Amino acid sequence: MDSAAITGGAPQYGPSKPPAPPQESKSTTQDLSQIPLFMSSLEDVPEGTNDAIEALRALAYEGEPHEIAENFRQQGNESYRSRFWRDAIEFYTKALAVGCSVDEINSACYSNRAACNLELRNYRRTNLDCAEALKINPRNVKALYRSARACLALDKIPEAEDCVRRGLVIDGGNGSLKAIEGKIYSRKEVLARLQEASQERELFSKAKETAMKKALETRRVIQRTASTRPPNLPEDAVVQLQDPLDPESGLRFPVVVLYPLHLQSDFIKSLSEEETIYSQLEDILSPSNLPAWDKEGEYAYPGVDVLVEKKSYGMNGKSSLSKVGSKTSLKKVLSEGKLELVDGILTVLVVPKPRLAEFVAIWKQENPN
């Protein structure tokens, strides 16, 4: 007889299909994270959702207050040794929340929580916990050491020194305290040098201000603050003395050159008081280097005039407009009071010689006296 199976129809040849795997019933599956053995924390599961976990939670609070607190403290110590600082903080906090009356446990929990905060660089919290630990036990050397480290990290040198001093009175041979004492001394020296350098900079800055004030007063330079410093000027575009501490040394000024008839401008970063304004224009407006906006070549040097404007902001004051001679030094212009130093910047006007009368007429219309 043929080996094919008889099924009431055609014979079936070849291997039979493997049986389908049994389907898992939903009622028999369980999330492993809900089983205490596989949980990272009893707090991972909401209250009331797992009877076994609720029982374990209840066990954590069984016993006398000092026993419960000590249990949490030990769990905190285990987390600390495993470098799980935040978990350790949670256990120490729970131990303190029990409110047991054993000072040794409470002081240790505050001190150990301070150690965790120190590792997390929460220096303020470290000091707060150390203070609580020392209230309970003023001879808690670990709390003094940890507070010293936190104070040192915050550059609170006197406080750090006080913690070390108090700790060494209790335990004169404590190596950790002596080590931090050396670090405090080194940092103290660094801070002293920084403070000395800062004071020197401050004194130098005041001396420079005094010299500059005297230099400008001696030269009778009119100064005014308008808080309208032209935009996009370099930060170092300021009035400078050749010798910052000698008011009699040469002065140099930043100068904005305006071309009012074309609403354009140039900038001279540093012009000596002994120079003329024209000496700079010779380069700026050389016939071979005229600005692109001067399509007619009107400003080719020496075909320009320089004017200075002295504004008046009083009710009865008068504004003035003066022409500057080509051989007149900047120092003389300033001493004659025809040009103001406004917000540390000088401003001059440049117009083509053929259009001087035109510009003066426009200026008078805009500045009626």
CSV table of C-alpha atoms in Angstrom, one decimal:
chain,number,residue,atom,x,y,z
A,1,MET,CA,0.0,0.0,0.0
A,2,ASP,CA,1.2,3.5,-0.9
A,3,SER,CA,2.5,5.5,2.0
A,4,ALA,CA,0.4,8.5,1.0
A,5,ALA,CA,-2.3,9.4,3.6
A,6,ILE,CA,-5.9,8.8,2.6
A,7,THR,CA,-8.0,11.7,3.5
A,8,GLY,CA,-11.1,11.0,1.6
A,9,GLY,CA,-9.9,12.9,-1.4
A,10,ALA,CA,-6.8,13.0,-3.4
A,11,PRO,CA,-3.6,11.5,-1.9
A,12,GLN,CA,-1.3,14.1,-0.1
A,13,TYR,CA,2.4,13.7,-1.0
A,14,GLY,CA,5.5,15.3,0.6
A,15,PRO,CA,6.0,16.5,4.1
A,16,SER,CA,3.1,17.8,6.0
A,17,LYS,CA,2.9,21.5,7.2
A,18,PRO,CA,4.3,22.0,10.7
A,19,PRO,CA,1.6,22.7,13.3
A,20,ALA,CA,0.9,26.4,13.9
A,21,PRO,CA,2.3,27.7,17.2
A,22,PRO,CA,-0.4,28.1,19.9
A,23,GLN,CA,-1.6,31.7,20.2
A,24,GLU,CA,-0.7,33.2,23.5
A,25,SER,CA,-3.7,34.3,25.5
A,26,LYS,CA,-3.8,37.9,26.4
A,27,SER,CA,-4.9,37.0,29.9
A,28,THR,CA,-1.6,35.1,30.5
A,29,THR,CA,0.9,37.9,29.4
A,30,GLN,CA,2.4,40.3,32.0
A,31,ASP,CA,4.6,43.3,31.7
A,32,LEU,CA,7.9,42.3,33.3
A,33,SER,CA,8.5,45.8,34.5
A,34,GLN,CA,5.5,45.2,36.8
A,35,ILE,CA,7.2,42.3,38.5
A,36,PRO,CA,9.2,43.4,41.6
A,37,LEU,CA,12.3,41.3,40.6
A,38,PHE,CA,12.7,43.3,37.3
A,39,MET,CA,11.8,46.8,38.6
A,40,SER,CA,14.3,49.6,39.0
A,41,SER,CA,12.3,51.3,41.7
A,42,LEU,CA,9.1,50.7,43.7
A,43,GLU,CA,8.0,54.1,42.6
A,44,ASP,CA,7.8,53.1,38.9
A,45,VAL,CA,4.3,51.8,39.3
A,46,PRO,CA,1.4,54.0,40.3
A,47,GLU,CA,-0.2,53.4,43.7
A,48,GLY,CA,-3.0,50.8,43.8
A,49,THR,CA,-2.1,49.1,40.5
A,50,ASN,CA,-0.1,46.2,41.9
A,51,ASP,CA,-0.9,44.5,45.2
A,52,ALA,CA,2.6,42.9,45.6
A,53,ILE,CA,4.3,46.2,45.1
A,54,GLU,CA,1.9,47.9,47.6
A,55,ALA,CA,2.9,45.2,50.1
A,56,LEU,CA,6.6,46.0,49.6
A,57,ARG,CA,6.0,49.7,49.9
A,58,ALA,CA,4.2,49.0,53.2
A,59,LEU,CA,7.1,47.0,54.4
A,60,ALA,CA,9.4,49.9,53.9
A,61,TYR,CA,7.5,51.8,56.5
A,62,GLU,CA,7.1,49.0,59.1
A,63,GLY,CA,8.9,49.2,62.4
A,64,GLU,CA,9.9,52.0,64.7
A,65,PRO,CA,10.7,55.5,63.2
A,66,HIS,CA,14.4,55.1,63.8
A,67,GLU,CA,14.4,51.6,62.1
A,68,ILE,CA,12.5,53.0,59.1
A,69,ALA,CA,14.9,56.0,58.8
A,70,GLU,CA,17.9,53.7,59.2
A,71,ASN,CA,16.6,51.5,56.4
A,72,PHE,CA,16.2,54.4,54.0
A,73,ARG,CA,19.7,55.7,55.1
A,74,GLN,CA,21.3,52.4,54.2
A,75,GLN,CA,19.5,52.4,50.8
A,76,GLY,CA,20.8,55.9,50.3
A,77,ASN,CA,24.3,54.7,51.1
A,78,GLU,CA,24.1,51.9,48.6
A,79,SER,CA,23.0,54.3,45.9
A,80,TYR,CA,25.8,56.7,46.8
A,81,ARG,CA,28.4,53.9,46.5
A,82,SER,CA,26.9,53.1,43.1
A,83,ARG,CA,27.2,56.8,42.2
A,84,PHE,CA,23.4,57.2,41.8
A,85,TRP,CA,23.5,60.6,43.4
A,86,ARG,CA,19.8,61.6,42.8
A,87,ASP,CA,18.5,58.2,44.0
A,88,ALA,CA,20.6,58.6,47.1
A,89,ILE,CA,19.2,62.1,47.7
A,90,GLU,CA,15.7,60.6,47.5
A,91,PHE,CA,16.4,57.9,50.1
A,92,TYR,CA,18.1,60.4,52.5
A,93,THR,CA,15.1,62.7,52.1
A,94,LYS,CA,12.7,59.9,52.9
A,95,ALA,CA,14.7,59.0,56.0
A,96,LEU,CA,14.6,62.6,57.2
A,97,ALA,CA,10.8,62.8,56.5
A,98,VAL,CA,10.2,59.9,58.9
A,99,GLY,CA,11.0,62.3,61.8
A,100,CYS,CA,12.9,59.9,64.0
A,101,SER,CA,14.5,61.2,67.2
A,102,VAL,CA,17.9,59.6,66.7
A,103,ASP,CA,20.4,62.5,66.2
A,104,GLU,CA,23.1,60.3,64.7
A,105,ILE,CA,20.8,59.1,61.9
A,106,ASN,CA,19.5,62.5,61.1
A,107,SER,CA,22.9,64.2,61.2
A,108,ALA,CA,24.3,61.5,58.9
A,109,CYS,CA,21.4,61.8,56.5
A,110,TYR,CA,21.9,65.6,56.1
A,111,SER,CA,25.6,65.2,55.8
A,112,ASN,CA,25.3,62.4,53.2
A,113,ARG,CA,22.7,64.3,51.2
A,114,ALA,CA,25.1,67.2,51.2
A,115,ALA,CA,27.7,64.8,49.7
A,116,CYS,CA,25.4,63.9,46.9
A,117,ASN,CA,24.6,67.6,46.2
A,118,LEU,CA,28.3,68.3,46.2
A,119,GLU,CA,28.8,65.7,43.5
A,120,LEU,CA,26.0,67.3,41.5
A,121,ARG,CA,27.5,70.7,42.0
A,122,ASN,CA,24.5,72.0,43.9
A,123,TYR,CA,26.7,74.0,46.2
A,124,ARG,CA,24.0,76.0,47.9
A,125,ARG,CA,22.0,72.9,48.8
A,126,THR,CA,25.2,71.3,50.0
A,127,ASN,CA,25.8,74.1,52.5
A,128,LEU,CA,22.2,74.1,53.6
A,129,ASP,CA,22.4,70.4,54.4
A,130,CYS,CA,25.7,70.7,56.1
A,131,ALA,CA,24.3,73.5,58.3
A,132,GLU,CA,21.4,71.2,59.3
A,133,ALA,CA,23.8,68.4,60.1
A,134,LEU,CA,26.0,70.7,62.2
A,135,LYS,CA,23.0,72.0,64.1
A,136,ILE,CA,22.3,68.4,65.3
A,137,ASN,CA,26.0,67.5,65.7
A,138,PRO,CA,28.5,70.4,65.7
A,139,ARG,CA,31.3,67.8,65.7
A,140,ASN,CA,30.3,66.3,62.4
A,141,VAL,CA,33.7,66.6,60.6
A,142,LYS,CA,32.3,65.2,57.3
A,143,ALA,CA,29.8,68.0,57.2
A,144,LEU,CA,32.5,70.6,57.9
A,145,TYR,CA,34.6,69.1,55.1
A,146,ARG,CA,31.8,69.1,52.6
A,147,SER,CA,30.8,72.6,53.4
A,148,ALA,CA,34.4,73.7,53.0
A,149,ARG,CA,34.5,72.2,49.5
A,150,ALA,CA,31.2,73.9,48.6
A,151,CYS,CA,32.3,77.3,49.9
A,152,LEU,CA,35.6,76.9,48.0
A,153,ALA,CA,33.7,76.2,44.8
A,154,LEU,CA,31.8,79.4,45.3
A,155,ASP,CA,35.0,81.4,46.2
A,156,LYS,CA,33.6,82.0,49.7
A,157,ILE,CA,37.1,81.8,51.1
A,158,PRO,CA,36.5,83.1,54.6
A,159,GLU,CA,33.7,80.6,55.1
A,160,ALA,CA,35.7,77.7,53.7
A,161,GLU,CA,38.6,78.6,56.0
A,162,ASP,CA,36.3,78.7,59.0
A,163,CYS,CA,34.9,75.2,58.2
A,164,VAL,CA,38.5,73.8,57.9
A,165,ARG,CA,39.6,75.5,61.1
A,166,ARG,CA,36.6,74.1,63.1
A,167,GLY,CA,37.2,70.6,61.6
A,168,LEU,CA,40.9,70.5,62.5
A,169,VAL,CA,40.1,71.5,66.1
A,170,ILE,CA,38.0,68.4,66.3
A,171,ASP,CA,40.3,66.1,64.2
A,172,GLY,CA,43.7,67.7,63.8
A,173,GLY,CA,45.1,64.8,61.7
A,174,ASN,CA,42.3,64.7,59.2
A,175,GLY,CA,44.0,64.3,55.8
A,176,SER,CA,40.9,65.4,53.8
A,177,LEU,CA,40.7,68.7,55.7
A,178,LYS,CA,44.4,69.3,55.3
A,179,ALA,CA,44.1,68.7,51.6
A,180,ILE,CA,41.3,71.1,51.2
A,181,GLU,CA,43.1,73.6,53.4
A,182,GLY,CA,45.9,73.6,50.8
A,183,LYS,CA,43.5,74.2,47.9
A,184,ILE,CA,41.9,77.0,49.8
A,185,TYR,CA,45.3,78.7,50.3
A,186,SER,CA,46.1,78.4,46.6
A,187,ARG,CA,42.8,79.8,45.5
A,188,LYS,CA,43.1,82.6,48.0
A,189,GLU,CA,46.4,83.6,46.5
A,190,VAL,CA,44.9,83.5,43.0
A,191,LEU,CA,42.0,85.7,44.0
A,192,ALA,CA,44.3,88.1,45.7
A,193,ARG,CA,46.3,88.5,42.5
A,194,LEU,CA,43.1,89.0,40.5
A,195,GLN,CA,41.9,91.6,42.9
A,196,GLU,CA,45.2,93.4,42.8
A,197,ALA,CA,45.2,93.4,39.0
A,198,SER,CA,41.6,94.7,39.0
A,199,GLN,CA,42.5,97.5,41.4
A,200,GLU,CA,45.4,98.4,39.2
A,201,ARG,CA,43.2,98.5,36.1
A,202,GLU,CA,40.7,100.7,37.9
A,203,LEU,CA,43.4,103.1,39.1
A,204,PHE,CA,44.9,103.2,35.6
A,205,SER,CA,41.5,103.9,34.1
A,206,LYS,CA,40.8,106.7,36.5
A,207,ALA,CA,44.2,108.2,35.8
A,208,LYS,CA,43.5,108.1,32.0
A,209,GLU,CA,40.1,109.8,32.5
A,210,THR,CA,41.8,112.5,34.6
A,211,ALA,CA,44.5,113.1,32.0
A,212,MET,CA,42.0,113.2,29.1
A,213,LYS,CA,39.7,115.6,30.9
A,214,LYS,CA,42.6,117.9,31.6
A,215,ALA,CA,43.9,117.6,28.0
A,216,LEU,CA,40.5,118.7,26.6
A,217,GLU,CA,40.0,121.5,29.1
A,218,THR,CA,43.5,122.8,28.4
A,219,ARG,CA,42.8,123.0,24.7
A,220,ARG,CA,39.4,124.5,25.3
A,221,VAL,CA,37.6,121.8,23.4
A,222,ILE,CA,33.9,122.2,23.6
A,223,GLN,CA,32.2,118.9,24.5
A,224,ARG,CA,28.6,117.8,24.4
A,225,THR,CA,26.7,114.6,25.0
A,226,ALA,CA,23.9,113.9,22.5
A,227,SER,CA,23.7,110.1,22.7
A,228,THR,CA,23.5,110.1,18.9
A,229,ARG,CA,26.8,108.4,18.1
A,230,PRO,CA,26.8,107.5,14.4
A,231,PRO,CA,26.1,103.8,13.9
A,232,ASN,CA,28.6,101.2,12.7
A,233,LEU,CA,31.7,103.0,14.1
A,234,PRO,CA,34.5,100.9,15.5
A,235,GLU,CA,34.4,100.5,19.3
A,236,ASP,CA,38.0,101.8,19.5
A,237,ALA,CA,37.1,105.0,17.6
A,238,VAL,CA,37.7,107.3,20.6
A,239,VAL,CA,39.8,110.3,21.5
A,240,GLN,CA,43.3,109.2,22.4
A,241,LEU,CA,46.3,110.7,24.0
A,242,GLN,CA,49.7,109.7,22.7
A,243,ASP,CA,50.7,109.1,26.3
A,244,PRO,CA,47.4,108.1,28.1
A,245,LEU,CA,48.7,109.5,31.4
A,246,ASP,CA,50.2,112.8,30.0
A,247,PRO,CA,47.6,115.5,29.3
A,248,GLU,CA,50.2,117.5,27.4
A,249,SER,CA,51.0,114.7,24.9
A,250,GLY,CA,49.4,114.8,21.4
A,251,LEU,CA,45.7,114.2,21.0
A,252,ARG,CA,44.1,112.2,18.2
A,253,PHE,CA,40.4,112.4,17.2
A,254,PRO,CA,37.9,110.2,15.3
A,255,VAL,CA,36.3,112.3,12.6
A,256,VAL,CA,33.1,111.8,10.6
A,257,VAL,CA,33.2,113.5,7.2
A,258,LEU,CA,29.8,114.4,5.8
A,259,TYR,CA,29.0,115.2,2.2
A,260,PRO,CA,25.6,116.9,2.9
A,261,LEU,CA,24.7,117.7,-0.7
A,262,HIS,CA,24.9,114.0,-1.6
A,263,LEU,CA,23.9,112.5,1.8
A,264,GLN,CA,27.1,110.5,1.9
A,265,SER,CA,29.9,110.1,4.5
A,266,ASP,CA,33.4,108.9,5.2
A,267,PHE,CA,35.2,108.1,8.5
A,268,ILE,CA,38.7,109.1,9.7
A,269,LYS,CA,39.5,106.8,12.6
A,270,SER,CA,42.4,108.9,14.0
A,271,LEU,CA,43.3,112.5,13.1
A,272,SER,CA,46.1,114.2,15.0
A,273,GLU,CA,45.4,117.7,16.4
A,274,GLU,CA,48.5,119.0,14.6
A,275,GLU,CA,47.2,117.9,11.2
A,276,THR,CA,44.8,119.7,8.9
A,277,ILE,CA,41.5,118.1,7.9
A,278,TYR,CA,42.6,118.7,4.3
A,279,SER,CA,45.6,116.5,4.7
A,280,GLN,CA,43.3,113.5,5.1
A,281,LEU,CA,41.0,114.6,2.2
A,282,GLU,CA,43.9,114.6,-0.1
A,283,ASP,CA,43.9,110.8,0.2
A,284,ILE,CA,40.2,110.2,0.5
A,285,LEU,CA,39.2,112.4,-2.5
A,286,SER,CA,42.2,111.9,-4.7
A,287,PRO,CA,41.2,112.2,-8.4
A,288,SER,CA,42.2,108.6,-9.0
A,289,ASN,CA,40.2,107.3,-6.0
A,290,LEU,CA,36.9,109.2,-6.0
A,291,PRO,CA,33.9,107.5,-4.4
A,292,ALA,CA,31.5,105.7,-6.7
A,293,TRP,CA,28.6,108.0,-5.9
A,294,ASP,CA,30.6,111.1,-7.2
A,295,LYS,CA,29.7,110.4,-10.8
A,296,GLU,CA,30.5,114.0,-11.8
A,297,GLY,CA,33.8,114.1,-10.1
A,298,GLU,CA,32.8,117.2,-8.1
A,299,TYR,CA,34.8,116.2,-5.0
A,300,ALA,CA,38.2,115.7,-6.6
A,301,TYR,CA,40.8,117.2,-4.3
A,302,PRO,CA,41.6,120.1,-3.9
A,303,GLY,CA,38.3,121.3,-5.3
A,304,VAL,CA,36.4,121.1,-2.0
A,305,ASP,CA,35.8,123.3,1.0
A,306,VAL,CA,35.6,122.1,4.6
A,307,LEU,CA,33.1,123.6,7.0
A,308,VAL,CA,32.4,123.1,10.7
A,309,GLU,CA,29.0,123.5,12.4
A,310,LYS,CA,28.4,124.6,15.9
A,311,LYS,CA,24.8,123.7,16.9
A,312,SER,CA,22.8,125.7,19.4
A,313,TYR,CA,20.1,124.0,21.4
A,314,GLY,CA,19.1,126.9,23.7
A,315,MET,CA,16.0,129.0,23.2
A,316,ASN,CA,18.0,132.2,22.3
A,317,GLY,CA,21.1,130.5,21.0
A,318,LYS,CA,22.4,130.7,17.5
A,319,SER,CA,23.9,128.0,15.3
A,320,SER,CA,27.0,128.8,13.4
A,321,LEU,CA,28.7,127.6,10.2
A,322,SER,CA,32.4,128.3,9.6
A,323,LYS,CA,34.8,127.6,6.8
A,324,VAL,CA,38.1,126.0,7.7
A,325,GLY,CA,41.3,127.2,6.1
A,326,SER,CA,43.3,124.6,4.2
A,327,LYS,CA,46.4,125.3,6.4
A,328,THR,CA,44.5,125.5,9.7
A,329,SER,CA,45.3,122.7,12.2
A,330,LEU,CA,42.6,120.8,13.9
A,331,LYS,CA,43.9,122.0,17.2
A,332,LYS,CA,43.3,125.6,16.2
A,333,VAL,CA,39.8,124.9,15.0
A,334,LEU,CA,39.0,123.3,18.3
A,335,SER,CA,40.5,126.0,20.4
A,336,GLU,CA,38.6,128.7,18.6
A,337,GLY,CA,35.3,126.9,19.7
A,338,LYS,CA,34.1,126.5,16.1
A,339,LEU,CA,33.9,122.7,16.3
A,340,GLU,CA,32.3,120.6,19.0
A,341,LEU,CA,33.3,117.1,20.3
A,342,VAL,CA,29.9,115.4,20.4
A,343,ASP,CA,29.8,112.0,22.1
A,344,GLY,CA,33.6,111.7,21.5
A,345,ILE,CA,33.3,112.3,17.7
A,346,LEU,CA,34.1,115.3,15.5
A,347,THR,CA,32.0,116.0,12.5
A,348,VAL,CA,33.0,118.1,9.5
A,349,LEU,CA,31.2,119.0,6.3
A,350,VAL,CA,32.7,118.9,2.8
A,351,VAL,CA,31.2,120.5,-0.3
A,352,PRO,CA,32.5,121.2,-3.8
A,353,LYS,CA,33.9,124.7,-4.1
A,354,PRO,CA,31.5,125.7,-6.9
A,355,ARG,CA,28.5,124.7,-4.8
A,356,LEU,CA,29.5,126.4,-1.5
A,357,ALA,CA,27.0,129.3,-1.8
A,358,GLU,CA,24.3,126.8,-2.7
A,359,PHE,CA,25.0,124.8,0.5
A,360,VAL,CA,25.2,127.8,2.7
A,361,ALA,CA,21.8,129.0,1.5
A,362,ILE,CA,20.3,125.6,2.2
A,363,TRP,CA,21.9,125.5,5.7
A,364,LYS,CA,20.5,128.9,6.6
A,365,GLN,CA,17.0,127.9,5.6
A,366,GLU,CA,17.3,124.8,7.9
A,367,ASN,CA,18.9,126.8,10.7
A,368,PRO,CA,17.1,130.2,10.9
A,369,ASN,CA,18.5,132.6,13.5
